[in-house]
Amino acid sequence: VQRVKPALLKGFDQEFLPHEQLQFNQLLDTIRRSFELYGFLPIETPSAELREVLTSKGAVEKEIYALSRLAAAPGEESAGRGALRFDLTVPLARYVAMREHQLVFPFRRYQIQRVWRGENPQANKGRFREFYQCDIDVIGKGKLSPLTEAEIPSVIWRLFTQMDIGAFRIRINNRKVLRGLLQSFAIPEEKAADALRVLDKIEKVDRASILGDLAEAGVAGTAAEALYALLSEKRETDATLQQLRGLGSVRSEVFEQGLKELEFVVGAIRDFGVPDSAFRVDLGVVRGLDYYTGTIYETTLIDHPDLGSICSGGRYDDLASYFTATKLPGVGISIGLSRLFAKLNEMKLLKQPARTPAEVLVTVMDSSLLTRYLSWANRLRGEGINTEVYLEAAKLGEQLGYADKKGFKLALVAGSREVEQGVVQVKKLADKSSVNCRDGELVDTVKSMLAHKGN
Amino acid sequence: VQRVKPALLKGFDQEFLPHEQLQFNQLLDTIRRSFELYGFLPIETPSAELREVLTSKGAVEKEIYALSRLAAAPGEESAGRGALRFDLTVPLARYVAMREHQLVFPFRRYQIQRVWRGENPQANKGRFREFYQCDIDVIGKGKLSPLTEAEIPSVIWRLFTQMDIGAFRIRINNRKVLRGLLQSFAIPEEKAADALRVLDKIEKVDRASILGDLAEAGVAGTAAEALYALLSEKRETDATLQQLRGLGSVRSEVFEQGLKELEFVVGAIRDFGVPDSAFRVDLGVVRGLDYYTGTIYETTLIDHPDLGSICSGGRYDDLASYFTATKLPGVGISIGLSRLFAKLNEMKLLKQPARTPAEVLVTVMDSSLLTRYLSWANRLRGEGINTEVYLEAAKLGEQLGYADKKGFKLALVAGSREVEQGVVQVKKLADKSSVNCRDGELVDTVKSMLAHKGN
């Protein structure tokens, strides 16, 4: 046989052993559960979309994976019309535009799927070319209450509290405030986008670089220095709001509107029950994308700011203008779970041990008693208890070793004498203690021993 | 704005509305749950593999989707080295070969992921180019007990019983029996594979076509007719076994071995608790692939045989010979869930209504009371009850209409008078009945009303 070396494709290489997969799935479950707790409904979209759909809004084409056939079929071109999605927002826009008459608005959806981006893995350490995104969005038809912008932080708050990965801060800003500030420094509209892209890096690079890049973007002198000072200072929420209110020189309409929105959203976030310790207005939150028009969010682990934002998003005016004339304002956030999981693992921040589905292993000491062993397994399964029967010929020690390695909680052990006496030994694998019970009490004994183990 | 028509790529078009997605997810949960009940652990593999990994065993290249960049990055070729997986078996083989020293054997894994095949959708009505497969396999290192071949039908049996989609039959055969039969009719080994591929269609096409195709494959005359008769006759399991035992003219070693295995597996399937009504030895089960070496399975809905096999698989001698010298015998099955779901929906065989996560909608009658409404929502969420607050400005009727359309079970209604009196109205949406409760009793009232609705 000509052998091929079993290996993974570069960037498509976040693949887990079963116990890691269980931990990853547990995180997925927590996220799904939190989203459902707030009335979000699931959708999934196909992995590949029409190329013109994916690129309608403009996209980094060299990072998009196009599909073609490995070999051309007769009468068909090998190059196809499809490409893999690079985010969950464009598919959502296409989905809502296609189905706007079938959906109930405000449309609250969650979507947890893989996306693909042909970024250079060297240049982006810890990033993958295939990774999970976990998104929620609320889409209105024609209108959407600003209260929704305040609800999103309450979802983030509950989710990360649930995840139990340490103190975090949801950092909030408003794009209109930022645009108004640029106006007030007499930075013309056509330079604003470039300036914001520079300012988006304010927490990652030093003052000199930011000022240099701003100058290159056409913003220099006092304006640049004042902008830098405003956006890089850290204050409490109310102090920041007061500071903004006191900016006497700033009198643009868009700034006033932004400040009003920000004050409203902060008040409502408190109404939603998010404690001040978990969120803060931070003018240094910029978000690179032009897409956002109102409130914007980033979320940082307080003890691990270097990890960057673990959950980001914002308010936008129109989700699907490239697909439909219907105005669809919305607000949404996204969690890049693959990278987050890798980092949490690396930093040992995942406190909850993975729930293993392995509950009971029925060992086989005497194969002539197989029918009895199998009947025990079926009784336990009938009660919803995950039960495996060890089917290979092996010594008891080997079977118990297997149970240990796979993380079983209990093992049933019975030889011909026990079976004759109608007795089963139930072994707790964590501490090797065991209980003998009557055949008829097996289910109750197992149930209480599993509950005892905090199941 | 230049608009793009929002549409789906051909064959990548099984996309659901949220209520359909919920039903699909429910089926996924049932499958996952059944697999875990038998000690299978989850893995996921990347969507794309190295091309040489995917084609190592030989594959239909014109059906494989290769990845390239939509535009070439500087200094990099746009064509990549990857392609999308077309099944979950090749990735499993690569996975086990890569990790054979880290896995616990027998390795019992389940994998529920999408796969991609560029088949012609016209030629395959009801098939998709992107679809879900749900696989389990048990992989031994060096050896694997034949009991595992009997365990698999017990997993299938419990799963489809649980799914509640009508009576089904797990049909069982053995590749050695088939090979032995071909030998006994003096069909040389090199023609056997072709003959088996013809016989695989025995239930889909008529006698004349089978005999014609067999003749083309070099098998004609009495041999062909006898084969056809044997494989197309339907008998009870024990009658078939007896018939096989009585085939005096068949005395090949491989036939004897196959018959022994088949008899053993039938006995063990009964030991595993699968009733005779749910399985049958059926010589008409052939499975096209050379891959299988022992027991093979197909599963048919008794009232809908036209649907074809809804769950198939078998025993193989060596999972990963193209990647490793380690012998890895295994047995596995696969469910093509996307097609099955489409068919079950079309035939209205999905009896269980989708579990909706929408439990309680808090209506907003007086926006000045928002803090109160939000505090109710938070109390309910704290108890794990999915609760949404209606945040748009709208009349009560419109809010209740939204609750109805989205499938909420309960709605909370309270105006300023009720709030002053410390009272909430809990409305059951199914029958429009309602209960008034004190603010302090809200959680208990909601819990009991949700339970009352069979939650």
XYZ file of N, CA and C in Angstrom, chain A residues 341-425:
255
model
N -11.626 29.875 22.793
C -11.422 28.586 23.451
C -9.930 28.255 23.537
N -9.220 28.465 22.438
C -7.777 28.185 22.423
C -7.061 29.013 23.496
N -7.421 30.296 23.575
C -6.777 31.180 24.544
C -7.155 30.814 25.975
N -8.429 30.543 26.216
C -8.879 30.183 27.566
C -8.167 28.920 28.035
N -7.990 27.994 27.105
C -7.307 26.747 27.410
C -5.846 26.994 27.756
N -5.193 27.789 26.917
C -3.784 28.126 27.090
C -3.572 28.788 28.451
N -4.507 29.681 28.828
C -4.362 30.422 30.082
C -4.994 29.679 31.255
N -5.496 28.473 30.994
C -6.124 27.652 32.033
C -7.256 28.397 32.740
N -8.079 29.059 31.963
C -9.191 29.827 32.534
C -10.508 29.065 32.499
N -10.501 27.868 31.914
C -11.743 27.090 31.887
C -11.823 26.298 33.179
N -12.646 26.798 34.087
C -12.670 26.176 35.406
C -13.532 24.929 35.452
N -14.627 24.952 34.692
C -15.546 23.822 34.785
C -14.982 22.614 34.055
N -14.853 21.478 34.739
C -14.401 20.287 34.039
C -15.466 19.869 33.026
N -15.006 19.247 31.960
C -15.967 18.837 30.932
C -16.932 17.807 31.512
N -18.183 18.001 31.211
C -19.175 16.995 31.543
C -18.904 15.811 30.625
N -18.600 14.654 31.184
C -18.429 13.502 30.295
C -19.736 12.734 30.214
N -20.114 12.312 29.012
C -21.341 11.524 28.912
C -21.144 10.089 29.409
N -19.893 9.722 29.725
C -19.631 8.346 30.158
C -20.083 8.178 31.609
N -21.142 7.454 31.848
C -21.643 7.290 33.215
C -21.341 5.900 33.784
N -21.869 4.865 33.137
C -21.698 3.523 33.697
C -21.039 2.580 32.693
N -19.965 1.902 33.106
C -19.392 0.833 32.291
C -19.760 -0.507 32.917
N -20.405 -1.358 32.138
C -20.693 -2.715 32.605
C -19.518 -3.586 32.197
N -18.785 -4.098 33.177
C -17.669 -4.978 32.843
C -18.195 -6.396 32.598
N -17.422 -7.145 31.827
C -17.815 -8.513 31.487
C -16.766 -9.454 32.073
N -17.134 -10.149 33.176
C -16.178 -11.056 33.811
C -16.350 -12.470 33.311
N -17.512 -12.782 32.805
C -17.814 -14.149 32.388
C -18.725 -14.031 31.172
N -18.148 -14.341 30.000
C -18.908 -14.061 28.778
C -20.168 -14.915 28.667
N -20.241 -15.987 29.445
C -21.461 -16.800 29.384
C -22.631 -16.082 30.069
N -22.308 -15.008 30.792
C -23.359 -14.249 31.488
C -23.740 -12.992 30.715
N -23.301 -12.926 29.447
C -23.487 -11.707 28.658
C -24.924 -11.213 28.675
N -25.871 -12.152 28.531
C -27.279 -11.742 28.479
C -27.657 -10.947 29.721
N -27.147 -11.372 30.873
C -27.441 -10.675 32.110
C -26.826 -9.265 32.095
N -25.567 -9.190 31.702
C -24.896 -7.879 31.651
C -25.648 -6.924 30.710
N -26.024 -7.488 29.549
C -26.719 -6.640 28.567
C -28.059 -6.166 29.104
N -28.720 -7.026 29.873
C -30.041 -6.629 30.394
C -29.883 -5.499 31.418
N -28.803 -5.537 32.187
C -28.544 -4.419 33.112
C -28.372 -3.116 32.319
N -27.533 -3.213 31.269
C -27.270 -2.016 30.454
C -28.583 -1.464 29.889
N -29.427 -2.356 29.391
C -30.686 -1.877 28.808
C -31.592 -1.235 29.847
N -31.611 -1.818 31.059
C -32.430 -1.206 32.107
C -31.939 0.201 32.424
N -30.627 0.350 32.539
C -30.072 1.680 32.851
C -30.334 2.664 31.709
N -30.138 2.207 30.479
C -30.396 3.104 29.340
C -31.856 3.519 29.296
N -32.719 2.595 29.642
C -34.150 2.904 29.677
C -34.465 4.032 30.646
N -33.581 4.224 31.631
C -33.756 5.317 32.595
C -32.943 6.543 32.188
N -32.395 6.515 30.970
C -31.652 7.668 30.484
C -30.219 7.744 31.008
N -29.729 6.629 31.548
C -28.348 6.630 32.063
C -27.411 6.079 30.980
N -26.392 6.856 30.623
C -25.463 6.450 29.568
C -24.656 5.244 30.033
N -24.774 4.155 29.308
C -24.199 2.890 29.758
C -23.514 2.174 28.609
N -22.309 1.735 28.868
C -21.556 1.015 27.847
C -21.202 -0.359 28.399
N -21.247 -1.370 27.555
C -20.825 -2.709 27.958
C -19.462 -2.968 27.328
N -18.505 -3.438 28.113
C -17.167 -3.711 27.584
C -17.210 -5.029 26.826
N -17.081 -4.969 25.508
C -17.351 -6.153 24.695
C -16.110 -6.950 24.297
N -14.926 -6.386 24.511
C -13.703 -7.118 24.153
C -13.354 -8.128 25.242
N -12.677 -9.195 24.855
C -12.165 -10.137 25.851
C -10.992 -9.479 26.568
N -11.101 -9.277 27.871
C -10.015 -8.636 28.616
C -10.170 -8.912 30.094
N -9.041 -8.876 30.802
C -9.075 -9.032 32.252
C -9.811 -7.861 32.878
N -10.353 -8.077 34.090
C -11.105 -7.029 34.770
C -10.272 -5.758 34.932
N -8.995 -5.914 35.295
C -8.129 -4.748 35.498
C -8.049 -3.880 34.250
N -7.956 -4.550 33.101
C -7.886 -3.808 31.844
C -9.187 -3.066 31.582
N -10.291 -3.717 31.909
C -11.596 -3.094 31.702
C -11.757 -1.868 32.603
N -11.309 -1.991 33.842
C -11.413 -0.847 34.762
C -10.458 0.267 34.353
N -9.318 -0.097 33.794
C -8.392 0.905 33.274
C -9.029 1.692 32.142
N -9.721 0.976 31.265
C -10.456 1.622 30.176
C -11.488 2.594 30.744
N -12.221 2.138 31.764
C -13.251 2.984 32.386
C -12.638 4.268 32.951
N -11.487 4.115 33.582
C -10.782 5.278 34.135
C -10.397 6.262 33.047
N -9.744 5.707 32.010
C -9.232 6.579 30.956
C -10.357 7.312 30.248
N -11.505 6.655 30.106
C -12.602 7.285 29.369
C -13.440 8.176 30.274
N -13.166 8.147 31.579
C -13.869 9.052 32.480
C -15.214 8.553 32.976
N -15.420 7.250 32.978
C -16.681 6.722 33.522
C -16.780 7.033 35.006
N -17.999 7.204 35.485
C -18.197 7.480 36.904
C -18.345 6.185 37.686
N -19.070 5.222 37.108
C -19.320 3.964 37.816
C -18.981 2.777 36.921
N -18.627 1.653 37.562
C -18.477 0.396 36.822
C -19.292 -0.672 37.536
N -19.973 -1.500 36.780
C -20.657 -2.648 37.380
C -19.755 -3.855 37.242
N -19.606 -4.599 38.343
C -18.756 -5.780 38.338
C -19.546 -6.939 38.935
N -19.599 -8.060 38.204
C -20.259 -9.246 38.751
C -19.753 -10.495 38.049
N -19.280 -11.477 38.810
C -18.896 -12.767 38.272
C -20.047 -13.747 38.442
N -19.751 -15.023 38.154
C -20.841 -15.999 38.180
C -21.443 -16.140 39.582
N -20.600 -16.030 40.625
C -21.128 -16.184 41.971
C -22.097 -15.062 42.311
N -21.686 -13.817 42.007
C -22.559 -12.670 42.280
C -23.879 -12.808 41.521
N -23.750 -13.177 40.246
C -24.968 -13.283 39.433
C -25.890 -14.339 40.018
N -25.299 -15.464 40.432
C -26.098 -16.528 41.070
C -26.834 -16.013 42.302
N -26.113 -15.177 43.085
C -26.715 -14.637 44.314
C -27.619 -13.444 44.042
N -27.703 -13.029 42.774
C -28.542 -11.885 42.435
C -27.982 -10.576 42.955
N -26.644 -10.459 42.931
C -25.985 -9.283 43.491
C -25.107 -8.615 42.422
N -24.981 -7.306 42.468
C -24.064 -6.571 41.584
C -23.196 -5.666 42.438
N -21.928 -5.558 42.057
C -21.069 -4.585 42.709
C -21.012 -3.319 41.839
